[in-house]
């Protein structure tokens, strides 16, 4: 299975933008649907965005729709999350996750994903 490493987190102010990246290594990245999740202190991990193997299908949580954009580059084995108009409530550890699929199925539930990165902290100050 692939190994995932997130990067790009940091401390920003409300209204700023940030781009997270997730680098994959191991088995063919193109077989994996990819997702982004986040976990704020004291809260459960929640779905943020997902993208199908080929990148043609994307899903977003209602809380980030219109502000966040997920994309991938299969040649570079990379998936990204562009975050704009950040809010203090976006503060969390952001995780990249992968699901080995045989179709364009793009899961949005935590327990559907096979492999996870260690996360990157995003802090948005007001």
Short mmCIF file of C-alpha atoms in Angstrom, two decimals:
data_model
loop_
_atom_site.label_atom_id
_atom_site.label_comp_id
_atom_site.label_asym_id
_atom_site.label_seq_id
_atom_site.Cartn_x
_atom_site.Cartn_y
_atom_site.Cartn_z
CA UNK A 1 0.00 0.00 0.00
CA UNK A 2 1.05 3.60 -0.37
CA UNK A 3 2.70 5.65 2.31
CA UNK A 4 1.45 9.21 2.76
CA UNK A 5 3.21 12.30 4.09
CA UNK A 6 1.43 15.62 4.51
CA UNK A 7 3.07 19.04 4.42
CA UNK A 8 2.17 22.69 4.16
CA UNK A 9 0.49 23.32 7.48
CA UNK A 10 1.17 26.44 9.50
CA UNK A 11 -0.20 29.39 11.40
CA UNK A 12 -2.20 31.92 9.40
CA UNK A 13 -4.73 34.65 10.01
CA UNK A 14 -8.42 34.51 9.23
CA UNK A 15 -9.00 35.20 5.56
CA UNK A 16 -5.61 33.88 4.49
CA UNK A 17 -4.93 30.96 2.19
CA UNK A 18 -2.88 27.82 2.65
CA UNK A 19 -2.03 24.88 0.43
CA UNK A 20 -1.57 21.43 1.86
CA UNK A 21 0.23 18.70 0.00
CA UNK A 22 0.27 14.94 0.43
CA UNK A 23 3.11 12.99 -1.13
CA UNK A 24 2.62 9.29 -1.80
CA UNK A 25 5.16 6.53 -2.19
CA UNK A 26 4.75 2.84 -2.82
CA UNK A 27 2.10 1.13 -4.94
CA UNK A 28 0.60 2.83 -8.00
CA UNK A 29 -0.88 6.04 -6.70
CA UNK A 30 -3.37 6.13 -9.57
CA UNK A 31 -5.25 3.18 -8.03
CA UNK A 32 -6.09 5.19 -4.95
CA UNK A 33 -9.02 7.45 -4.26
CA UNK A 34 -7.79 10.14 -1.89
CA UNK A 35 -9.37 12.04 0.92
CA UNK A 36 -8.62 14.86 3.33
CA UNK A 37 -9.89 14.77 6.88
CA UNK A 38 -9.31 16.99 9.88
CA UNK A 39 -9.48 16.73 13.63
CA UNK A 40 -9.82 19.70 15.94
CA UNK A 41 -8.92 19.49 19.63
CA UNK A 42 -11.60 17.65 21.57
CA UNK A 43 -13.53 16.74 18.43
CA UNK A 44 -13.85 13.69 16.23
CA UNK A 45 -12.05 13.41 12.94
CA UNK A 46 -14.24 14.68 10.11
CA UNK A 47 -14.37 14.53 6.34
CA UNK A 48 -13.12 17.56 4.42
CA UNK A 49 -12.71 16.59 0.77
CA UNK A 50 -12.14 13.63 -1.52
CA UNK A 51 -11.05 13.03 -5.08
CA UNK A 52 -11.41 9.99 -7.33
CA UNK A 53 -8.52 8.03 -8.80
CA UNK A 54 -8.46 10.00 -12.04
CA UNK A 55 -9.39 13.30 -10.45
CA UNK A 56 -12.68 13.62 -12.32
CA UNK A 57 -14.90 13.43 -9.25
CA UNK A 58 -14.56 15.52 -6.11
CA UNK A 59 -16.59 15.86 -2.93
CA UNK A 60 -16.49 18.48 -0.19
CA UNK A 61 -17.92 18.91 3.26
CA UNK A 62 -20.54 21.65 3.36
CA UNK A 63 -18.36 23.61 5.78
CA UNK A 64 -15.57 24.01 3.21
CA UNK A 65 -17.45 23.99 -0.07
CA UNK A 66 -16.55 27.01 -2.15
CA UNK A 67 -13.42 27.72 -0.10
CA UNK A 68 -11.34 24.54 -0.45
CA UNK A 69 -10.25 22.78 -3.62
CA UNK A 70 -8.80 19.28 -3.81
CA UNK A 71 -6.63 18.23 -6.74
CA UNK A 72 -4.13 15.54 -7.64
CA UNK A 73 -1.20 14.87 -9.94
CA UNK A 74 -0.83 11.14 -10.50
CA UNK A 75 2.48 11.54 -12.31
CA UNK A 76 3.94 13.30 -9.27
CA UNK A 77 2.06 11.06 -6.81
CA UNK A 78 0.67 14.10 -5.08
CA UNK A 79 -2.68 15.29 -3.83
CA UNK A 80 -3.25 18.87 -2.70
CA UNK A 81 -5.80 20.83 -0.74
CA UNK A 82 -6.01 24.52 -1.56
CA UNK A 83 -7.66 26.34 1.34
CA UNK A 84 -8.91 29.90 0.88
CA UNK A 85 -10.78 32.32 3.14
CA UNK A 86 -9.65 30.39 6.17
CA UNK A 87 -11.62 30.71 9.39
CA UNK A 88 -10.61 30.04 12.99
CA UNK A 89 -12.93 27.03 12.96
CA UNK A 90 -10.73 25.49 10.26
CA UNK A 91 -8.03 25.03 12.90
CA UNK A 92 -7.23 21.33 13.11
CA UNK A 93 -4.75 18.63 12.26
CA UNK A 94 -5.31 17.76 8.61
CA UNK A 95 -4.85 14.18 7.45
CA UNK A 96 -4.44 12.73 4.00
CA UNK A 97 -5.95 9.28 3.42
CA UNK A 98 -5.98 6.77 0.59
CA UNK A 99 -8.34 4.03 -0.54
CA UNK A 100 -7.26 1.38 -3.03
CA UNK A 101 -10.23 1.09 -5.39
CA UNK A 102 -10.98 -0.75 -8.63
CA UNK A 103 -13.36 1.93 -9.82
CA UNK A 104 -13.97 5.64 -9.54
CA UNK A 105 -15.68 5.12 -6.19
CA UNK A 106 -14.66 7.93 -3.88
CA UNK A 107 -15.33 7.25 -0.21
CA UNK A 108 -16.17 9.94 2.31
CA UNK A 109 -16.27 7.87 5.48
CA UNK A 110 -13.25 7.55 7.72
CA UNK A 111 -13.45 3.78 8.07
CA UNK A 112 -13.41 3.26 4.31
CA UNK A 113 -9.83 4.44 3.93
CA UNK A 114 -6.90 2.01 3.90
CA UNK A 115 -3.97 4.21 4.73
CA UNK A 116 -3.33 7.49 6.50
CA UNK A 117 -0.63 10.08 6.85
CA UNK A 118 0.46 11.47 10.19
CA UNK A 119 -1.17 14.83 9.69
CA UNK A 120 -0.15 18.47 9.49
CA UNK A 121 -1.31 21.21 11.85
CA UNK A 122 -3.26 24.18 10.54
CA UNK A 123 -3.92 27.02 12.94
CA UNK A 124 -6.07 29.99 11.94
CA UNK A 125 -6.01 32.98 14.25
CA UNK A 126 -8.78 35.54 14.39
#
